[in-house]
Coordinates of C-alpha atoms in Angstrom, one line a residue:
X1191 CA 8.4 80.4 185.4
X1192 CA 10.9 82.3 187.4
X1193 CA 13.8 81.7 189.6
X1194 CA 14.5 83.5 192.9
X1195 CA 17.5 84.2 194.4
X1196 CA 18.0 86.2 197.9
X1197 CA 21.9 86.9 198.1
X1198 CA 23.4 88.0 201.8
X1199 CA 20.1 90.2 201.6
X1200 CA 19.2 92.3 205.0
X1201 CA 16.5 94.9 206.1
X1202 CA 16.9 97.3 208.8
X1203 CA 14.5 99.7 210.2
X1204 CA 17.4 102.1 212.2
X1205 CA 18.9 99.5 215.1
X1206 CA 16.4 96.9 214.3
X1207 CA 17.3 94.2 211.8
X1208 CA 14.1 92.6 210.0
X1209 CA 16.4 90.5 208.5
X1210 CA 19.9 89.3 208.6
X1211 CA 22.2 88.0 205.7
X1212 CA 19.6 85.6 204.2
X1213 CA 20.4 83.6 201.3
X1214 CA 17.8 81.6 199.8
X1215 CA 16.9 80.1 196.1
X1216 CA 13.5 79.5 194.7
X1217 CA 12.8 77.2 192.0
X1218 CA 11.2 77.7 188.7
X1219 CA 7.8 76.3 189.1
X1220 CA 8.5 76.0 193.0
X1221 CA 6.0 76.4 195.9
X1222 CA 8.1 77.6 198.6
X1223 CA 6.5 78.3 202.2
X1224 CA 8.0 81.1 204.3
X1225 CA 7.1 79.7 208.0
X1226 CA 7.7 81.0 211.1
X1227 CA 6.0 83.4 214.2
X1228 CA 4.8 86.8 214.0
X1229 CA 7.5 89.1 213.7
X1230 CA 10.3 86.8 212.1
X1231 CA 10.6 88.5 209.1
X1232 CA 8.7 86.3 206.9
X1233 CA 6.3 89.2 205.2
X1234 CA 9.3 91.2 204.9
X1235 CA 11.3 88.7 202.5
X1236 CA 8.1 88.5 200.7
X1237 CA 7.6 92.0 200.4
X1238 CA 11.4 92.5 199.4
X1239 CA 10.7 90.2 196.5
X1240 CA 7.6 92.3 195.7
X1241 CA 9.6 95.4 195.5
X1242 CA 7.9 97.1 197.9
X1243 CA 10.9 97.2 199.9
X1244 CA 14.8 97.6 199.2
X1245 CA 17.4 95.5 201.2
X1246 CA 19.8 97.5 203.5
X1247 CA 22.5 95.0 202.5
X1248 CA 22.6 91.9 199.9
X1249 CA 20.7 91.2 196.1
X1250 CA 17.2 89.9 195.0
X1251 CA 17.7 88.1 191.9
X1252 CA 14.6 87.1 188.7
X1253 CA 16.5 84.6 186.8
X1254 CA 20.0 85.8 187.9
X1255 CA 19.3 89.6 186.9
X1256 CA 19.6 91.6 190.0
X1257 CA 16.5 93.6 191.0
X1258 CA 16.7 95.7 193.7
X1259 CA 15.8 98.8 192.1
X1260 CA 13.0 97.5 190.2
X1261 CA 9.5 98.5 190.8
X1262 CA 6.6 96.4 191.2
X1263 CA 4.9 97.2 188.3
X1264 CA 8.1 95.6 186.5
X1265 CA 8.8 92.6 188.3
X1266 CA 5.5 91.1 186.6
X1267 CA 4.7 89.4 190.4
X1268 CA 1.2 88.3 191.2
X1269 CA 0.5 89.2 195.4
X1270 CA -2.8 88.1 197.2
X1271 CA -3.3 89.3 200.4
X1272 CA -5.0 88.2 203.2
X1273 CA -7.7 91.0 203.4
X1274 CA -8.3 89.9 199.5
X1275 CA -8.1 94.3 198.5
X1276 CA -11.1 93.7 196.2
X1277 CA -12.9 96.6 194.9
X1278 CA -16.0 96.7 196.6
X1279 CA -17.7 98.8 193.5
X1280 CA -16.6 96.8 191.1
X1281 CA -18.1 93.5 189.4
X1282 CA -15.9 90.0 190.1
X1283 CA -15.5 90.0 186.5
X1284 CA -14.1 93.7 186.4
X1285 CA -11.8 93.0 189.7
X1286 CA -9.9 90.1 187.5
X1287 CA -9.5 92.1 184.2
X1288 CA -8.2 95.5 186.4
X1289 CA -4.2 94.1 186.2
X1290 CA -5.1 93.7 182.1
X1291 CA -6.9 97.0 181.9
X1292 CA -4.0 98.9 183.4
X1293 CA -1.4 96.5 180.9
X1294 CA -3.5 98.0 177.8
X1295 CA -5.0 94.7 176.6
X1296 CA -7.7 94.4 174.0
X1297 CA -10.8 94.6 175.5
X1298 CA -11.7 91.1 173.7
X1299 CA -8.7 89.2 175.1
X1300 CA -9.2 90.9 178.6
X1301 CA -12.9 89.2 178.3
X1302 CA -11.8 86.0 177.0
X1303 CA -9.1 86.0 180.0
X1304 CA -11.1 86.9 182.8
X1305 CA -13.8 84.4 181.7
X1306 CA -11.2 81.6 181.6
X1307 CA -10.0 82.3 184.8
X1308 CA -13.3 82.2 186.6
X1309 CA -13.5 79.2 185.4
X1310 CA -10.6 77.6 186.9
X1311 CA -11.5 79.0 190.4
X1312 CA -14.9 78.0 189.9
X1313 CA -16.7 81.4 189.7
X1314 CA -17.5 80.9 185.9
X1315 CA -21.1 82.0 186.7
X1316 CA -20.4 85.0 189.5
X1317 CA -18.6 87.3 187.0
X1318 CA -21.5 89.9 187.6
X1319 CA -21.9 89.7 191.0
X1320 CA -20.1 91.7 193.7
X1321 CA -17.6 90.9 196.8
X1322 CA -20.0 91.7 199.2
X1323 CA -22.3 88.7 197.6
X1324 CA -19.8 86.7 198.2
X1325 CA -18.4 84.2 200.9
X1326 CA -14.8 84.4 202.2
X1327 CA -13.6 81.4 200.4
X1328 CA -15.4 82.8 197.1
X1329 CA -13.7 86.4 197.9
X1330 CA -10.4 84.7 198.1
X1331 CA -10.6 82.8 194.7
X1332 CA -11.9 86.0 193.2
X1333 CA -8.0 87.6 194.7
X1334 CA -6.3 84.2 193.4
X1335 CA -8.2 84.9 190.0
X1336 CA -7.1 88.7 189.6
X1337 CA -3.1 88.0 190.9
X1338 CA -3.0 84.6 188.2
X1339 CA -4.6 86.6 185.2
X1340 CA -1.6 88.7 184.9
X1341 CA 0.2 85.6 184.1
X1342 CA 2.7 86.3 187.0
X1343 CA 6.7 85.7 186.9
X1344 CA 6.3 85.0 190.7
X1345 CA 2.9 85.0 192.7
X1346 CA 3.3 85.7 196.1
X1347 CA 0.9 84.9 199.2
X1348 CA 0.6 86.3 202.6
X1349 CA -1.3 85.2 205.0
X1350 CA -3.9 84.6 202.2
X1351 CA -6.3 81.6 204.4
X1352 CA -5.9 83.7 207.7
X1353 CA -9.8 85.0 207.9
X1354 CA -11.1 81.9 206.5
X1355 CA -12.6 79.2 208.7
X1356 CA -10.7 75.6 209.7
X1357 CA -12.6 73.5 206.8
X1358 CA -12.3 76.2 204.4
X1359 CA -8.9 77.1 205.3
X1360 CA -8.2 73.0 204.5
X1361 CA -10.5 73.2 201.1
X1362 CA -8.7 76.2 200.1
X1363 CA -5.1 74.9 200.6
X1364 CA -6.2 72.0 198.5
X1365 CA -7.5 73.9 196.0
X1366 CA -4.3 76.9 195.5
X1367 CA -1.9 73.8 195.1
X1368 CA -3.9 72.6 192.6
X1369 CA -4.1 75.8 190.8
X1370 CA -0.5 76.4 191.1
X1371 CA 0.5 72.9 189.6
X1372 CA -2.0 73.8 187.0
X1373 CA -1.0 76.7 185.9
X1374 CA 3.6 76.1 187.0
X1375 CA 3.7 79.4 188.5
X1376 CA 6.7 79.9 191.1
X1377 CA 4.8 80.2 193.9
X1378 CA 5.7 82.1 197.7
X1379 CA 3.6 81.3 200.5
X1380 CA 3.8 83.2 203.8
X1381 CA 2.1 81.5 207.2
X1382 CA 2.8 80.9 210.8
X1383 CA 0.5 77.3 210.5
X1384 CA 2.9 74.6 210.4
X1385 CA 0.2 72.3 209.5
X1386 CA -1.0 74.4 206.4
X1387 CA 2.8 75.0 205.7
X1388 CA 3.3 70.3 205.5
X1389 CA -0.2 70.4 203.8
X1390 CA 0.7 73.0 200.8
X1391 CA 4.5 73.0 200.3
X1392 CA 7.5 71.3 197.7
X1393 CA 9.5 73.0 200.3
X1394 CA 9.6 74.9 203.8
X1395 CA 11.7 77.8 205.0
X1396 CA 11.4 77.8 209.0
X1397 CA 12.3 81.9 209.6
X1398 CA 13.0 83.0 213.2
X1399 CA 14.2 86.0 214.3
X1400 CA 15.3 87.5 210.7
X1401 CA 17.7 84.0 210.0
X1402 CA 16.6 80.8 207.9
X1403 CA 16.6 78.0 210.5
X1404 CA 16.4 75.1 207.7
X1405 CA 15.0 74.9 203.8
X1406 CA 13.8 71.3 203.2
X1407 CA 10.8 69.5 202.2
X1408 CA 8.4 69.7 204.7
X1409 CA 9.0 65.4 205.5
X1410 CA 12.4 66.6 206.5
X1411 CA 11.7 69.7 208.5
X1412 CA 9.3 67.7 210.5
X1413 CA 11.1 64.0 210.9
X1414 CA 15.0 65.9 210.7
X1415 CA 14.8 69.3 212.2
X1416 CA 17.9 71.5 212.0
X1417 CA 17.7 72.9 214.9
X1418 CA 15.6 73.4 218.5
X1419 CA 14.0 76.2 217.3
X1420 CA 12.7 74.3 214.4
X1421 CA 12.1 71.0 216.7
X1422 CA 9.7 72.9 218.8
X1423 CA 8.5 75.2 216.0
X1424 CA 7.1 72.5 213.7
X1425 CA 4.6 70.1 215.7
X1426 CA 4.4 68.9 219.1
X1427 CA 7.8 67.0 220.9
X1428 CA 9.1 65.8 224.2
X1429 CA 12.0 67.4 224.9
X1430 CA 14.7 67.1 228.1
X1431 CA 18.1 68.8 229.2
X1432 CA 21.1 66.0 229.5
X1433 CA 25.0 65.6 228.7
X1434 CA 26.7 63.6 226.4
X1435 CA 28.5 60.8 227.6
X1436 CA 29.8 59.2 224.8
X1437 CA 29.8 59.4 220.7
X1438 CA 30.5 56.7 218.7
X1439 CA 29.8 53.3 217.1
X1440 CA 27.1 55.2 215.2
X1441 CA 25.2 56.8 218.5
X1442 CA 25.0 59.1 221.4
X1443 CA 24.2 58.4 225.1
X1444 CA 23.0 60.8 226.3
X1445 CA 22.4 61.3 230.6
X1446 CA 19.2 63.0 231.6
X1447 CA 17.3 62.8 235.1
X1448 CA 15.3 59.6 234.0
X1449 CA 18.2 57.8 233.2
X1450 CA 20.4 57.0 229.8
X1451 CA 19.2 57.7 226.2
X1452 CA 20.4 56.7 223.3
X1453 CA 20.2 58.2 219.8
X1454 CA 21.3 56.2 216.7
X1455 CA 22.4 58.3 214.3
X1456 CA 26.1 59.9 213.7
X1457 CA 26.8 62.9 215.8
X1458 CA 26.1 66.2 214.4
X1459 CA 29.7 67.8 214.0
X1460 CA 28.9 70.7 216.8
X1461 CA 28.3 68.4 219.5
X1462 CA 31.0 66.5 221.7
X1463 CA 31.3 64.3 224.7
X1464 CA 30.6 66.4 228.0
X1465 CA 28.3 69.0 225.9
X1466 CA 25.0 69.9 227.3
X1467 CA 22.2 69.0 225.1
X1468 CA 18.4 68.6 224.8
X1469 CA 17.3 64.9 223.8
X1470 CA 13.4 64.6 221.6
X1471 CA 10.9 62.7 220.4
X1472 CA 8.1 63.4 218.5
X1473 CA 4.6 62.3 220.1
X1474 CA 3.4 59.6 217.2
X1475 CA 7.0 57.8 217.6
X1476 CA 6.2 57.3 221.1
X1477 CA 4.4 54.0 223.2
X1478 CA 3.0 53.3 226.4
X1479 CA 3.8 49.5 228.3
X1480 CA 2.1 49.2 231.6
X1481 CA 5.0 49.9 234.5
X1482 CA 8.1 48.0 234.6
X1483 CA 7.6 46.5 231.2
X1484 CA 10.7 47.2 229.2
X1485 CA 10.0 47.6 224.9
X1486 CA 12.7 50.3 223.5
X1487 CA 15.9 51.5 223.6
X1488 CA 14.7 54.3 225.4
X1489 CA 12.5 54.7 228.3
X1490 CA 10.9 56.7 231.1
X1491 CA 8.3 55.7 233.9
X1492 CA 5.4 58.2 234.7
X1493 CA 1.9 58.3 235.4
X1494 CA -1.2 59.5 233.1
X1495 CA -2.3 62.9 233.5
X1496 CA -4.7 62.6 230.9
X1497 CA -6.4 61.8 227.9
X1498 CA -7.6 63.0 225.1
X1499 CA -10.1 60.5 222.5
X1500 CA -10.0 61.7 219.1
X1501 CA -11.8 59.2 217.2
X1502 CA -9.1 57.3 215.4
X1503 CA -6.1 58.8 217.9
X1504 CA -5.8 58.8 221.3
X1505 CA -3.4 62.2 223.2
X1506 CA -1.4 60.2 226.2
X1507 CA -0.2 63.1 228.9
X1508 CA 2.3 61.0 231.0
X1509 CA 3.8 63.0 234.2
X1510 CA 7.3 61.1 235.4
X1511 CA 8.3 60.9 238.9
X1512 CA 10.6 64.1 238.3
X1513 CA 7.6 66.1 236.7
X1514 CA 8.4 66.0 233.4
X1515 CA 5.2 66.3 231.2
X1516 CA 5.5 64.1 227.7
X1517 CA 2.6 63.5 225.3
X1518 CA 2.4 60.5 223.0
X1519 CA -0.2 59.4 220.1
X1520 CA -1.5 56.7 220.1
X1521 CA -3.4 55.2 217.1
X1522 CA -6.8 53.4 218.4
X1523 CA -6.5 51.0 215.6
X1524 CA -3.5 49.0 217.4
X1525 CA -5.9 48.6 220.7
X1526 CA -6.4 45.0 220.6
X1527 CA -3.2 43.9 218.5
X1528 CA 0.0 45.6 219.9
X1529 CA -1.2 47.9 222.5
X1530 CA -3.6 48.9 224.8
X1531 CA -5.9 51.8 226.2
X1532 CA -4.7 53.5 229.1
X1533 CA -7.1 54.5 232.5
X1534 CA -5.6 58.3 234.1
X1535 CA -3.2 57.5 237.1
X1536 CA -2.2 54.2 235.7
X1537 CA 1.4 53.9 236.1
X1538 CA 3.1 53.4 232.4
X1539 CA 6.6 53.4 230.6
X1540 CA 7.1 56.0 227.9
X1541 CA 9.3 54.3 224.9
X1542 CA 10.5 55.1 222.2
X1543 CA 13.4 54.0 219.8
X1544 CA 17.1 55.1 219.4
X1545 CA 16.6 56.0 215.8
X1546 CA 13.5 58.4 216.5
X1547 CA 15.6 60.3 219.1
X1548 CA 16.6 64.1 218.2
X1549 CA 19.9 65.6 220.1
X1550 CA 20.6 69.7 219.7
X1551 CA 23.1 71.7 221.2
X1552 CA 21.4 73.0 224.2

């Protein structure tokens, strides 16, 4: 197992700046997720710590030994891909032992190697077939298989599930974090799902616009976020503009157009009284009363718009009187105890607690 360290690192492509001053630290035995949208500079950390690229500015760091002018080839990293880069006129069995071939390994060990690791991704008995008798999800274990073999420092992932379908996709998350725990590899995962990134990681770094946004476990990112860009990044939220009114006895009052919130938590640092911020609540921490019942802290009348059955959830779209669209989930296990179904253009209060709301610097 191998520690990472990225150290004030940048990359610029002439004025452009892929990246900008990022500092981040990687665990031994760590599965870190990269998330953020396209062109955020995710694949370009990851390639960084591949050594296909070279910072502009700043350090990568193996176990506190800089190396920025190490190739590849020496950095002993694992990388899968998401167009798997099998070799269509080669066996499975030969694609997993190419890395070992090309170290010099005794023929005997690279058999009893290869053979092992088929086994763990469950292809013990396709080691003579090729890729192109093989599924998507097989193809990908096959790339999984030939990156682990090595016995990697580091194995790096980009965009590995991307061509896979939605079950598979799920299966195959399932399936690489057990394979990583199994085998303690430091592990680097690059995606733009935020689901797959909560489904997969011991922590997530939200990238946007070449800057880490916040490193935490992926409870945190989701129930705390940093910032808005994380808020609105990672799931679904109700979000509205408003000023501060007051900070103090362990909360915030907020003013917005439907009236006073309150958040109960201590006041980030940046924000003061009279600052323009943006008040939020995740759907699930929502509830709907029928009109001018009263339940929470905070509140806002509306209307539904719509909604959406899912089986065991139900998607609220509320509309208030000022046109603000919210969304809340509703779990169709409490109809009957605490709560209720809802018809479309029944009039309803959104609530929701103090200590579920979210306040950023607007």
């Amino acid at each position: 197992m191998t520690s990472i360290c990225l150290s004030g690192v940048s990359k610029s492509y002439g004025s452009f700046k892929a990246l900008r001053q990022v500092n981040l630290e990687v665990k031994n035995g760590e599965f870190l997720t990269l998330l953020g949208p396209s062109g955020c500079g995710k694949t370009t950390m990851l390639r960084l710590i591949a050594g296909l690229l070279e910072p502009t500015e700043g350090k990568v760091l193996f176990d506190g030994v800089v190396v920025n002018a190490l190739p590849p080839h020496k950095r002993n990293v694992g990388l899968v891909f998401q167009n798997y880069s099998l070799f269509p006129h080669m066996t499975v069995s030969q694609n997993v032992a190419f890395g070992l071939r090309m170290r010099g390994m005794d023929a005997t060990k690279i058999k009893a190697d290869v053979k092992d690791m088929l086994e763990m991704v469950q292809l013990g008995s396709a080691g003579d077939r090729y890729p192109s008798q093989l599924s998507g999800g097989q193809q990908q274990r096959v790339a999984l298989a030939r990156a682990l073999v090595i016995r990697p420092a580091v194995l790096l992932l980009d965009e590995p599930f991307g061509a896979l379908d939605k079950n598979l996709r799920e299966s195959m998350q399932l399936e690489v974090r057990q394979l990583q725990q199994t085998v303690k590899v430091t592990s680097i995962f690059v995606t733009h799902d935020q689901e797959e990134a909560l489904t997969i990681s011991d922590r997530i770094a939200v990238v946007n616009e070449g800057c880490l946004e916040q490193i935490d476990a992926p409870r945190s990112v989701y129930q705390s976020p940093a910032t808005g860009f994380v808020l609105r990044f990672v799931g679904a939220s109700n979000s509205f503009a408003g000023k501060v009114l007051s900070i103090g006895d362990g909360q915030i009052v907020v003013q917005t157009p439907y009236g006073r919130v309150v958040q109960g938590h201590s006041a980030p640092a940046e924000i003061a009284a009279g600052d323009s911020v943006v008040v939020a609540f995740r759907p699930e921490k929502g509830w709907l009363l029928p009109e001018g019942q009263a339940g929470a802290t905070n509140s806002c009348p509306g209307f539904v718009k719509g909604a959406i059955y899912l089986g065991s959830i139900t998607h609220y779209y509320i509309e208030s009187p000022e046109g603000q669209e919210m969304v809340v989930f509703q779990l169709n296990s409490s109809i009957g105890r605490a709560e209720r179904a809802y018809e479309t253009g029944e009039r309803v209060n959104v609530c929701w607690d103090a200590s579920n709301t979210l306040v950023f610097r607007n």
